[in-house]
mmCIF file of C-alpha atoms in Angstrom:
data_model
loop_
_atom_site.group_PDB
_atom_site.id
_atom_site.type_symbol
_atom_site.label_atom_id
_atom_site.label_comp_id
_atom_site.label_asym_id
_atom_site.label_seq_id
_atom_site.Cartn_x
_atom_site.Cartn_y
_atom_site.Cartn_z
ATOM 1 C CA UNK A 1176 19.279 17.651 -5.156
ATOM 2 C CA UNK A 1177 19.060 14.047 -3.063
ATOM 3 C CA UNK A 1178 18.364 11.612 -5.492
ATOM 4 C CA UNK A 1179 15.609 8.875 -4.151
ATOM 5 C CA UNK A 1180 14.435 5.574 -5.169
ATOM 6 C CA UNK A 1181 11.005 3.993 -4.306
ATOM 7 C CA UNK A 1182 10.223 0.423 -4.196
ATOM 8 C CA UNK A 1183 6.614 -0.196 -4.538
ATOM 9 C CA UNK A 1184 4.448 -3.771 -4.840
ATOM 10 C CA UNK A 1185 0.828 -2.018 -4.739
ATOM 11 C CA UNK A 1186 -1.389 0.889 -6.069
ATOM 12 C CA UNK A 1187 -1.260 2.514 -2.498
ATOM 13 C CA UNK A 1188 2.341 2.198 -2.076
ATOM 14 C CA UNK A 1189 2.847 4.112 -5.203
ATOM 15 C CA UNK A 1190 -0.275 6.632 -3.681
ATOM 16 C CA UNK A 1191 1.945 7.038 -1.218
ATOM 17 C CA UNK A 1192 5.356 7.544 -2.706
ATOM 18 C CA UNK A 1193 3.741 10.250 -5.053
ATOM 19 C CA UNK A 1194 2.901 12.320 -1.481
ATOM 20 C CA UNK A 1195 6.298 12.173 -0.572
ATOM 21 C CA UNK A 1196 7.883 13.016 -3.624
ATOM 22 C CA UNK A 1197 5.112 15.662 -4.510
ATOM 23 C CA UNK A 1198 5.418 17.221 -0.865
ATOM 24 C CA UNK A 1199 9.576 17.269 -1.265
ATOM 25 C CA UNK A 1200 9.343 18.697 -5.074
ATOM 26 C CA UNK A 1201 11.678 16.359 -6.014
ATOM 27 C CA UNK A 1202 9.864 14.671 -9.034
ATOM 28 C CA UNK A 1203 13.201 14.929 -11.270
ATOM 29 C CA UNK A 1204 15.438 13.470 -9.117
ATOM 30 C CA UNK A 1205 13.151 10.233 -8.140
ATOM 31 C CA UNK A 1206 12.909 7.256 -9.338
ATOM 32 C CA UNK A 1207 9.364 5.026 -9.017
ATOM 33 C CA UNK A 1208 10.247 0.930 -9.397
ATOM 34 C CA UNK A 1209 6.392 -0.912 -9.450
ATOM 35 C CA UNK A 1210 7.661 -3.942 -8.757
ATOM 36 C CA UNK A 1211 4.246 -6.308 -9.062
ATOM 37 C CA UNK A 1212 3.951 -9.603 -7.198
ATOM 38 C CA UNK A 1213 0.757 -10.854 -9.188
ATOM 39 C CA UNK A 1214 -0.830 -10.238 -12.323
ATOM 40 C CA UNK A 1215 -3.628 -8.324 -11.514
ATOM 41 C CA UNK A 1216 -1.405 -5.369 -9.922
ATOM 42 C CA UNK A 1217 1.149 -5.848 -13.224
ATOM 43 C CA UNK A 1218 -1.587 -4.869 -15.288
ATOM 44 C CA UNK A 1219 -3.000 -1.759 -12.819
ATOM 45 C CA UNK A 1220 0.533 -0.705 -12.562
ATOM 46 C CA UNK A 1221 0.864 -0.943 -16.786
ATOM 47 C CA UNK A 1222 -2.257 0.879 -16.924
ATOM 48 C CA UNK A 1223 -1.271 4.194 -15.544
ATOM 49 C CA UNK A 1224 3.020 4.172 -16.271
ATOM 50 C CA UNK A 1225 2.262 6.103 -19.354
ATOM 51 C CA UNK A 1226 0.500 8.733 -17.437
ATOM 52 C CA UNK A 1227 3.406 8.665 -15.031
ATOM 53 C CA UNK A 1228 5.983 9.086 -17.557
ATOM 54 C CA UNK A 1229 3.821 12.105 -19.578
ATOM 55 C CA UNK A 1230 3.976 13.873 -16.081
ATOM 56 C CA UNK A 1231 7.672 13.765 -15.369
ATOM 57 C CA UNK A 1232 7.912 10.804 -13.252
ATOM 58 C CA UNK A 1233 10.894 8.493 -14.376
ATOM 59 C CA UNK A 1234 9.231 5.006 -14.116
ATOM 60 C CA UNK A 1235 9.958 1.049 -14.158
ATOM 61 C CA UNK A 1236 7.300 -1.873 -14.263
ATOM 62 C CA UNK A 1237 8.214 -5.438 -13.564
ATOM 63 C CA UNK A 1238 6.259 -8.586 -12.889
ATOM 64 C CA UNK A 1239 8.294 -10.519 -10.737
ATOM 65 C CA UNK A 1240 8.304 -14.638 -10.979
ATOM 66 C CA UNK A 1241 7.407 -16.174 -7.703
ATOM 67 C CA UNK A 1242 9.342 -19.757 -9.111
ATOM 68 C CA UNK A 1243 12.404 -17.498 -9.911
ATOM 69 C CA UNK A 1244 12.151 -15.795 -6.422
ATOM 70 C CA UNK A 1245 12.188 -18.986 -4.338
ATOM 71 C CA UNK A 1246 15.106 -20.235 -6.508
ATOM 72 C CA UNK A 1247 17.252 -17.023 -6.648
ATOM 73 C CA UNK A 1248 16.687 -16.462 -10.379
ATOM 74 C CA UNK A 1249 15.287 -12.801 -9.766
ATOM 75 C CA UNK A 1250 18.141 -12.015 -8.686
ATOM 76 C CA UNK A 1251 19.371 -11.423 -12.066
ATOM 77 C CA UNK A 1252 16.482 -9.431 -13.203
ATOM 78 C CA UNK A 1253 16.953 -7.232 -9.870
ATOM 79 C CA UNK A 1254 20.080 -6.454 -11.815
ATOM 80 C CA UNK A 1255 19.328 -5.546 -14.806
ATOM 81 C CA UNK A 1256 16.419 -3.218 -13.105
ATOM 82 C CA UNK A 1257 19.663 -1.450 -11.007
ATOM 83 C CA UNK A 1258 21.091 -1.022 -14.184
ATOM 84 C CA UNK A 1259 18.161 0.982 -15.975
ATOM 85 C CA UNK A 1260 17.471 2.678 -12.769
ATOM 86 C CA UNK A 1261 21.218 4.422 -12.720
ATOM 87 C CA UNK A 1262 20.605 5.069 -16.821
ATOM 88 C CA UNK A 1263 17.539 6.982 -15.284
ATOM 89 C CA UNK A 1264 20.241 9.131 -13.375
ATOM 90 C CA UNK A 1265 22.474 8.877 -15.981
ATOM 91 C CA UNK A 1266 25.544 7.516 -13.691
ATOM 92 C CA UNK A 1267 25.978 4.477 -11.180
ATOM 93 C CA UNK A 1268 24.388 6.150 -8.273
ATOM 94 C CA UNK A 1269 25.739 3.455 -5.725
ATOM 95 C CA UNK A 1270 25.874 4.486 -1.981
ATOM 96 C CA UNK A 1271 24.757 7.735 -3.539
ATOM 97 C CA UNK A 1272 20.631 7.371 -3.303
ATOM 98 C CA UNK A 1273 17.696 7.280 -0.630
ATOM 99 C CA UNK A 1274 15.760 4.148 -0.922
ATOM 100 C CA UNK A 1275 12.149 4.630 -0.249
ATOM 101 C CA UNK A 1276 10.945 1.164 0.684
ATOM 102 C CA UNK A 1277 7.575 -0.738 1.199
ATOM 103 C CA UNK A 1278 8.588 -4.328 0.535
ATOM 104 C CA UNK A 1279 8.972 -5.380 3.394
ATOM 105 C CA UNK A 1280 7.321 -6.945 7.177
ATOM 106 C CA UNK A 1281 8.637 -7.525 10.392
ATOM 107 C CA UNK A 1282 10.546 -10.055 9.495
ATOM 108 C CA UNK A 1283 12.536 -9.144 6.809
ATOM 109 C CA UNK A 1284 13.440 -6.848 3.776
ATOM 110 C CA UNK A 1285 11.479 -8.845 1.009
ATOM 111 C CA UNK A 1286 13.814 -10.207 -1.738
ATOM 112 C CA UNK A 1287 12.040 -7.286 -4.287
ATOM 113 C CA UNK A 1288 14.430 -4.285 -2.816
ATOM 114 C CA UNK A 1289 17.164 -6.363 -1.360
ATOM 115 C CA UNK A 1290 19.604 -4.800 -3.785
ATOM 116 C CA UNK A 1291 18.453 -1.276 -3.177
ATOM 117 C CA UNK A 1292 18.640 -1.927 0.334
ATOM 118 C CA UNK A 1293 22.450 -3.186 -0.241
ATOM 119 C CA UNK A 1294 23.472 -0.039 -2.711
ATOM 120 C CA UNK A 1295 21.354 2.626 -1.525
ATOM 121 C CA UNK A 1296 23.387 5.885 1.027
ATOM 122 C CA UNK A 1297 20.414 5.400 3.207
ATOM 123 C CA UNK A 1298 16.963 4.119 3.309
ATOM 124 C CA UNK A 1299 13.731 4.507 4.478
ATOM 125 C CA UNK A 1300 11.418 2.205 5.341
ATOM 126 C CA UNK A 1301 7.425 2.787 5.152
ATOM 127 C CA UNK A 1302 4.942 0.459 6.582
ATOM 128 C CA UNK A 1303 1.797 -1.471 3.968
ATOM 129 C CA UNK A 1304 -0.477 0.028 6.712
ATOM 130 C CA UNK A 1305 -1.943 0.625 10.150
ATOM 131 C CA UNK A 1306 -2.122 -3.228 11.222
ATOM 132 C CA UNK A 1307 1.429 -4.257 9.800
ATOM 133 C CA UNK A 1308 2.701 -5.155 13.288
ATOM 134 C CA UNK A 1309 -0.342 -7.311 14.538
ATOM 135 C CA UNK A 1310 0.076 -9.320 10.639
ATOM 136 C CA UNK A 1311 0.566 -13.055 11.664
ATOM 137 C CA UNK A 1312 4.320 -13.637 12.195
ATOM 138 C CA UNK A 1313 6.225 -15.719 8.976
ATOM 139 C CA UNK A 1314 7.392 -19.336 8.973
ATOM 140 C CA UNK A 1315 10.814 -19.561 10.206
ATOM 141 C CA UNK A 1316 11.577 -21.508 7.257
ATOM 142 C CA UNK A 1317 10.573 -18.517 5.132
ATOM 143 C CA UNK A 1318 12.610 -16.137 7.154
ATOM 144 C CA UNK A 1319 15.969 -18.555 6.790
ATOM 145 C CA UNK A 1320 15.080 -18.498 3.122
ATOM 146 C CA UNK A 1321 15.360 -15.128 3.049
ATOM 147 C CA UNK A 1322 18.177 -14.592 4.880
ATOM 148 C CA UNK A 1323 20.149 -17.149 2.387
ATOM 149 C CA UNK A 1324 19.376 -15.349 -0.373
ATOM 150 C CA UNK A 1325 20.720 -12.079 1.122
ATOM 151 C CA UNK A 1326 17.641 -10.435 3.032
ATOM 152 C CA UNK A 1327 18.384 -7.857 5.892
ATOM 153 C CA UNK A 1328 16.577 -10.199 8.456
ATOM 154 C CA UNK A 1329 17.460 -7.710 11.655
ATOM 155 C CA UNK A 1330 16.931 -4.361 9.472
ATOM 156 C CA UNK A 1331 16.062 -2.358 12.537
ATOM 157 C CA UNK A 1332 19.562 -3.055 13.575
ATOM 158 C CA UNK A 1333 21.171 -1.383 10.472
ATOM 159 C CA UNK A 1334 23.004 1.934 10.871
ATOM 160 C CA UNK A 1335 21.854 2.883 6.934
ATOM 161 C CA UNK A 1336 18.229 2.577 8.428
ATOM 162 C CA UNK A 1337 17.134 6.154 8.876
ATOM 163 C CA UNK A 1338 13.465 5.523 10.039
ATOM 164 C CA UNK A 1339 10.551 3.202 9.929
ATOM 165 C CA UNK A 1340 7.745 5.024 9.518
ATOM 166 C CA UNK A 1341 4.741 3.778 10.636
ATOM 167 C CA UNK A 1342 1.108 4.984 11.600
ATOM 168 C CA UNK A 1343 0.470 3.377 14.631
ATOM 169 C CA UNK A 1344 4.545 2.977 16.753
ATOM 170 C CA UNK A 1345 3.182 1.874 20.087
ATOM 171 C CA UNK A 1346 1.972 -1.455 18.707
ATOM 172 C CA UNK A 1347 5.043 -2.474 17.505
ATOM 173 C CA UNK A 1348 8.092 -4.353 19.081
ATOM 174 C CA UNK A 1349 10.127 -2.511 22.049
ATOM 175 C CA UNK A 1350 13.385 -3.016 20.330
ATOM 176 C CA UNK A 1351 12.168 -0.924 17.259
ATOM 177 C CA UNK A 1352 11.782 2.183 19.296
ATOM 178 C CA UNK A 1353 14.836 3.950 17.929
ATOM 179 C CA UNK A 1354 14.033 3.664 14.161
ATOM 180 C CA UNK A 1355 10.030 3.980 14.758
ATOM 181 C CA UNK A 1356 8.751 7.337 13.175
ATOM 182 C CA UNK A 1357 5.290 8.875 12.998
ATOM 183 C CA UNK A 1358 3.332 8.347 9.568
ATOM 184 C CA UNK A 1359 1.260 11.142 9.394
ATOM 185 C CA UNK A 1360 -0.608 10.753 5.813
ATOM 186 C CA UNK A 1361 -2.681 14.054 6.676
ATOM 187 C CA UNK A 1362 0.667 16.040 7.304
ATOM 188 C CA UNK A 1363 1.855 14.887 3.591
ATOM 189 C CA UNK A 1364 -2.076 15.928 1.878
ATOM 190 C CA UNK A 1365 -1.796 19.264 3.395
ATOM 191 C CA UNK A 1366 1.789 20.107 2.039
ATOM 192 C CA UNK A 1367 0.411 19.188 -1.738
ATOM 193 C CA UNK A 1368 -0.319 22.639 -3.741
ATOM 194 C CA UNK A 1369 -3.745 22.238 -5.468
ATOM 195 C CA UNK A 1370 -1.584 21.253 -8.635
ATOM 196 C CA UNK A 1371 -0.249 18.358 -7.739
ATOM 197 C CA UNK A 1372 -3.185 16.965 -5.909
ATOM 198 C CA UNK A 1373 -4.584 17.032 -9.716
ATOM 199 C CA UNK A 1374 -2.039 15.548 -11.192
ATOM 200 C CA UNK A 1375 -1.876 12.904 -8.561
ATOM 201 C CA UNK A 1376 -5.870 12.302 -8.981
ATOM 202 C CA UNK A 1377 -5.392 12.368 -13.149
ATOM 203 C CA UNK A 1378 -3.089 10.065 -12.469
ATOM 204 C CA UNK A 1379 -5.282 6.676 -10.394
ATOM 205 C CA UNK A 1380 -8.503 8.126 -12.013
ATOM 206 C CA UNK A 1381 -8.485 10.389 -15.289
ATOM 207 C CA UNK A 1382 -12.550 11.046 -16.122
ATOM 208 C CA UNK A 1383 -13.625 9.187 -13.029
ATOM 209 C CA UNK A 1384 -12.605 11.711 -10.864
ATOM 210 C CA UNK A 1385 -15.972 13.810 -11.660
ATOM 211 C CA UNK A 1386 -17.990 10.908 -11.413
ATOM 212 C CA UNK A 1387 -17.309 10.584 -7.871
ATOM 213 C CA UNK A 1388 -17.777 13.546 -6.279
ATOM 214 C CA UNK A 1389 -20.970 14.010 -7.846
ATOM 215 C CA UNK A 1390 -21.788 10.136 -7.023
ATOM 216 C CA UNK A 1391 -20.525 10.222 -3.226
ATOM 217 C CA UNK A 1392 -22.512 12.307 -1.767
ATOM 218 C CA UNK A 1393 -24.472 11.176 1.475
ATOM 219 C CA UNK A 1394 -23.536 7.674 1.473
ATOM 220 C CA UNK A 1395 -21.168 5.241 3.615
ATOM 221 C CA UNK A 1396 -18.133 3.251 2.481
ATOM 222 C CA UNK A 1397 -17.730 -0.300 3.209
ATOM 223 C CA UNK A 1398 -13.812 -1.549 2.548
ATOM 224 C CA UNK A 1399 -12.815 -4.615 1.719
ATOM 225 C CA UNK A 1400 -9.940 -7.033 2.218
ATOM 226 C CA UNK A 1401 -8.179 -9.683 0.138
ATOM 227 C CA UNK A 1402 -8.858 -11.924 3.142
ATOM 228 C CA UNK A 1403 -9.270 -15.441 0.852
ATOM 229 C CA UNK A 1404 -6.744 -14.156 -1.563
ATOM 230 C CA UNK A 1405 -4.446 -14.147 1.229
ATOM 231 C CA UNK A 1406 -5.416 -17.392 2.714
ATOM 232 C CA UNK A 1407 -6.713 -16.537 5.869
ATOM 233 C CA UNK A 1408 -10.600 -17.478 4.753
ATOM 234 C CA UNK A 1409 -12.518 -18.771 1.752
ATOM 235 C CA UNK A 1410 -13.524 -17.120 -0.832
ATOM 236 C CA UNK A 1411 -17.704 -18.040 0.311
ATOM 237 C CA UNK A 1412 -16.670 -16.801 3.248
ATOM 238 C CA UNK A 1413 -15.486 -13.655 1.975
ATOM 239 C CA UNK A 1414 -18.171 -12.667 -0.076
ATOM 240 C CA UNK A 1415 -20.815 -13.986 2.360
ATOM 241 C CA UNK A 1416 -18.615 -11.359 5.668
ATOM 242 C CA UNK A 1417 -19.037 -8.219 2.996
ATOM 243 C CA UNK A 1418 -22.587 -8.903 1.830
ATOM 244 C CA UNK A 1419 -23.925 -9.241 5.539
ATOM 245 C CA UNK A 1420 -21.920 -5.927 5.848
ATOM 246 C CA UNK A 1421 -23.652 -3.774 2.929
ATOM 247 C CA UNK A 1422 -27.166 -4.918 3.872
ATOM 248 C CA UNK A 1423 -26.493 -4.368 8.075
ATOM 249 C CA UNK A 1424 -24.724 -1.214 7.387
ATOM 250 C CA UNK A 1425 -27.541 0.016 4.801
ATOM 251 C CA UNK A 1426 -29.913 1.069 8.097
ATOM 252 C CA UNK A 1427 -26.769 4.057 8.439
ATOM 253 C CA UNK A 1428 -26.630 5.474 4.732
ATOM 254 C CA UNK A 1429 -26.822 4.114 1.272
ATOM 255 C CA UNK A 1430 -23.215 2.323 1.219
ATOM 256 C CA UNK A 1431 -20.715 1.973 -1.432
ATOM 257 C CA UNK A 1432 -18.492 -0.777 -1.337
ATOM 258 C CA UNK A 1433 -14.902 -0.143 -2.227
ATOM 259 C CA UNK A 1434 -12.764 -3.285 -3.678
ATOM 260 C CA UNK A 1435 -8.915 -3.835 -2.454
ATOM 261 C CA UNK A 1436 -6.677 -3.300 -5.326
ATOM 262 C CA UNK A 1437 -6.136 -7.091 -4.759
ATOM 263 C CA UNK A 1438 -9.406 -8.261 -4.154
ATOM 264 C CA UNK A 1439 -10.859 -10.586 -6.872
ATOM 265 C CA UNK A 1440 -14.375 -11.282 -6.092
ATOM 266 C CA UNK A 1441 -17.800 -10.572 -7.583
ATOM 267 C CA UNK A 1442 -20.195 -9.216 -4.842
ATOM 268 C CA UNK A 1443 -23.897 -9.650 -5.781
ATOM 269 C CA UNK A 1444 -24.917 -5.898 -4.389
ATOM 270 C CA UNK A 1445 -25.717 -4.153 -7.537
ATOM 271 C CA UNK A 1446 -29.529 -3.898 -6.842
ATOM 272 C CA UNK A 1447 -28.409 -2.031 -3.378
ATOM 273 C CA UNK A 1448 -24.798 -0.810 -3.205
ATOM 274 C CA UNK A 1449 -22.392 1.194 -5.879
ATOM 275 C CA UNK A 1450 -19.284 -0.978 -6.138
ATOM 276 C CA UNK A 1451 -16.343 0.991 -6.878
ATOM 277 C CA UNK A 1452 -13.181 -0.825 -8.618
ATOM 278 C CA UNK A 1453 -10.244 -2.242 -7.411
ATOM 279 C CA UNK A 1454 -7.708 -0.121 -9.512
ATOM 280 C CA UNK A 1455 -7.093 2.714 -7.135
ATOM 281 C CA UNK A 1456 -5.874 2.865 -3.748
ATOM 282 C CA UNK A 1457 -9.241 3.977 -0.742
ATOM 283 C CA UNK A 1458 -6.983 6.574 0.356
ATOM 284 C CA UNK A 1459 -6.950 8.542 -2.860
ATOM 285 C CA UNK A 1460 -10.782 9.556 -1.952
ATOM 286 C CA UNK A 1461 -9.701 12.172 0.427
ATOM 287 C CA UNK A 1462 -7.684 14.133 -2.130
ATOM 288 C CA UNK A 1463 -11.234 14.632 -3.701
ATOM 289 C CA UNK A 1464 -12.529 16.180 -0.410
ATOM 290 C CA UNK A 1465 -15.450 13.670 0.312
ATOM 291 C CA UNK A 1466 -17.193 13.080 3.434
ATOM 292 C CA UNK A 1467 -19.209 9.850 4.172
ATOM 293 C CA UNK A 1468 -21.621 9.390 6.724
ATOM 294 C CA UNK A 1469 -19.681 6.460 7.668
ATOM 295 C CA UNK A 1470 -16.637 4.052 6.894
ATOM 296 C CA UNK A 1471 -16.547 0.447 7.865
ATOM 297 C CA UNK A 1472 -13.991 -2.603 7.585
ATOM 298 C CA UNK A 1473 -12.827 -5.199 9.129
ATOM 299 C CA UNK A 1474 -9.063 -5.144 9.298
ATOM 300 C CA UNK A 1475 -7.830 -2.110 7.526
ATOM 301 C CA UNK A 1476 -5.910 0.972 7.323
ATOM 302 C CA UNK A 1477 -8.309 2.877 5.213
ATOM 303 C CA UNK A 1478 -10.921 3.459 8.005
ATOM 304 C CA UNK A 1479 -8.992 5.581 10.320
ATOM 305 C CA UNK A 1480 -7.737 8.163 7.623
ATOM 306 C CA UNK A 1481 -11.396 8.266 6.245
ATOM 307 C CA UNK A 1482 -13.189 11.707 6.396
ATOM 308 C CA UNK A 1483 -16.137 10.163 8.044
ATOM 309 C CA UNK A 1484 -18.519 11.029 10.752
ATOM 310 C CA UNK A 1485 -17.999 7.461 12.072
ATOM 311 C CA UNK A 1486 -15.451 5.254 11.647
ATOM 312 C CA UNK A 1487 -15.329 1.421 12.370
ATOM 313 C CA UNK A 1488 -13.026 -2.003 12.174
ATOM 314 C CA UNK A 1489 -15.507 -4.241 13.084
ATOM 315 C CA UNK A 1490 -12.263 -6.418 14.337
ATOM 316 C CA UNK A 1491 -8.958 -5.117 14.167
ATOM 317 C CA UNK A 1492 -7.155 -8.398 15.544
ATOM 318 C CA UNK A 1493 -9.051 -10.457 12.327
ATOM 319 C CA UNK A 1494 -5.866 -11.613 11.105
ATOM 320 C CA UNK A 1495 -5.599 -13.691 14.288
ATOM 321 C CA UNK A 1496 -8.453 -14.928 15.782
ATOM 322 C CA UNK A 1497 -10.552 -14.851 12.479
ATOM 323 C CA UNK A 1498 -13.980 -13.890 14.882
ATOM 324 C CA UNK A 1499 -16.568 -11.687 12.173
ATOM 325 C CA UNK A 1500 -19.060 -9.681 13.966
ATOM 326 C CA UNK A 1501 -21.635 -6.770 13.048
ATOM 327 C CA UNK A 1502 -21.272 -4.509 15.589
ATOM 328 C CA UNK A 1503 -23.251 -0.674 15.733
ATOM 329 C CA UNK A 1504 -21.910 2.733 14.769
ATOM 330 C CA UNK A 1505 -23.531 4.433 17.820
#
């Protein structure tokens, strides 16, 4: 049985790597690596390893030092890591394994799954989500930096690079059309048996699973974005783009506004808007077979693949020209 390895830095990452390893029944013979970047996905990733582990699923959490990283330091713990994930196989499974990898942006591999990338038979790559290619374009000084400390800069280049699977391949760069691959999400739900949708679902959401079906019913979902987090506005800003959001898109349907697993702020919509938490990846509401009356964001992957009668990025191209607008469903 192929043996497979999955880098993941976020709750949908892993959402995702548990559809592919679910729809291949090959939980035995795959390894999950959360690798966090920040403390608030450590923690959501610590939170649910034991319910990982009781289901089968072999299983490493790290936090990863951003000081170390710039300096080369992590380098050592990206070691040690290799080393507990060939215990997990019980031999050195160098040039031997299928590296499943998200870390990474057009760019370059990020330094998180460089040594996977080095050891692994063959990998993989899967993209963050629909708007990866139109993300703004990295600091040449980041991209040498990366490079020197052993990234694959030119990864589409590599022979051992089976596919790049993406949702959206005619938006990215010409010279990727030989790797480029169709990420069909819907393809992978409708291969799970009913079993391991549940197990999957146990897994993000335990007793809250319940709670929202019998909560979501009629109503709209409003996505957000860790849009300040990430630098590209403030955090007013941020709060102030969402709240004009729930109360313009309230004329449609009650809303319910649904938190990125890295977004950090306190909306003010209690009195008018359920808020659901930032510990589970959007996508995980269509294993529970709900249908909104609408979803809306404003850069985001999460609208297209919502079961929704209408479906809205108020600006897709955000990221670039920063432009917020309240446009109508009809």
């Amino acid at each position: 049985m192929q043996r497979d390895v999955y880098v993941c830095v976020t709750p949908y990452h892993l959402y995702l790597s548990l559809l592919l390893i679910e729809s291949k029944g090959n939980r035995d013979n795959s390894v999950l690596l959360l690798n966090a970047n920040d403390t608030k996905i450590y923690e959501q990733f610590c939170s649910i390893k034991e319910k990982l582990e009781s289901n089968r699923f072999k299983v490493d959490v790290r936090i990863r030092d951003k000081k170390k990283d710039i300096l080369g330091l992590e380098e050592i713990e990206n070691k040690k890591q290799y080393k507990t994930v060939c215990s997990m196989f019980g031999e050195d499974i160098t040039g031997e394994f299928v590296l499943y990898n998200f870390a990474w942006n057009c760019q370059y591999v990020y330094t998180t799954a460089n040594i996977y990338y080095k050891k692994c038979k063959t990998a993989v790559f899967v993209e963050e989500g629909a708007l990866t290619a139109i993300n703004p374009p990295q600091p040449l000084v980041k991209i040498l930096a990366k490079k020197i400390q052993g990234g694959s800069v030119d990864f589409y280049k590599d022979e051992k690079l089976e596919g790049i699977y993406v949702q959206q391949p005619e938006i990215y760069s010409k010279e990727w059309k030989d790797k480029l691959k169709k990420l069909d999400v819907t393809s992978l739900l409708n291969k799970l048996k009913a079993e391991s949708k549940k197990v999957i679902v146990n897994i993000f959401l335990s007793d809250l699973a319940d709670t929202l079906k019998n909560q979501l019913v009629d109503v709209g979902i409003i996505y957000t974005q860790p849009l300040s987090e990430d630098g590209f506005i403030t955090e007013e800003e941020k709060i102030d783009y969402f709240t004009q959001m729930v109360n313009y898109y309230s004329k449609y349907g009650k809303p319910v506004l649904k938190l990125h697993p890295r977004d950090a702020s306190t909306y003010n919509v209690a009195s008018t808007c359920t808020v659901l938490p930032a510990y589970f990846p959007s996508e995980l509401l269509n294993l529970l077979n709900i249908h909104f009356k609408y979803a809306v964001g404003i850069c985001t992957s999460a609208v297209p693949t919502t079961d929704a009668e209408y479906k809205l990025n108020i600006n897709e191209n955000f990221l670039t020209d920063r432009r917020f607008r309240l446009l109508p469903l009809e």
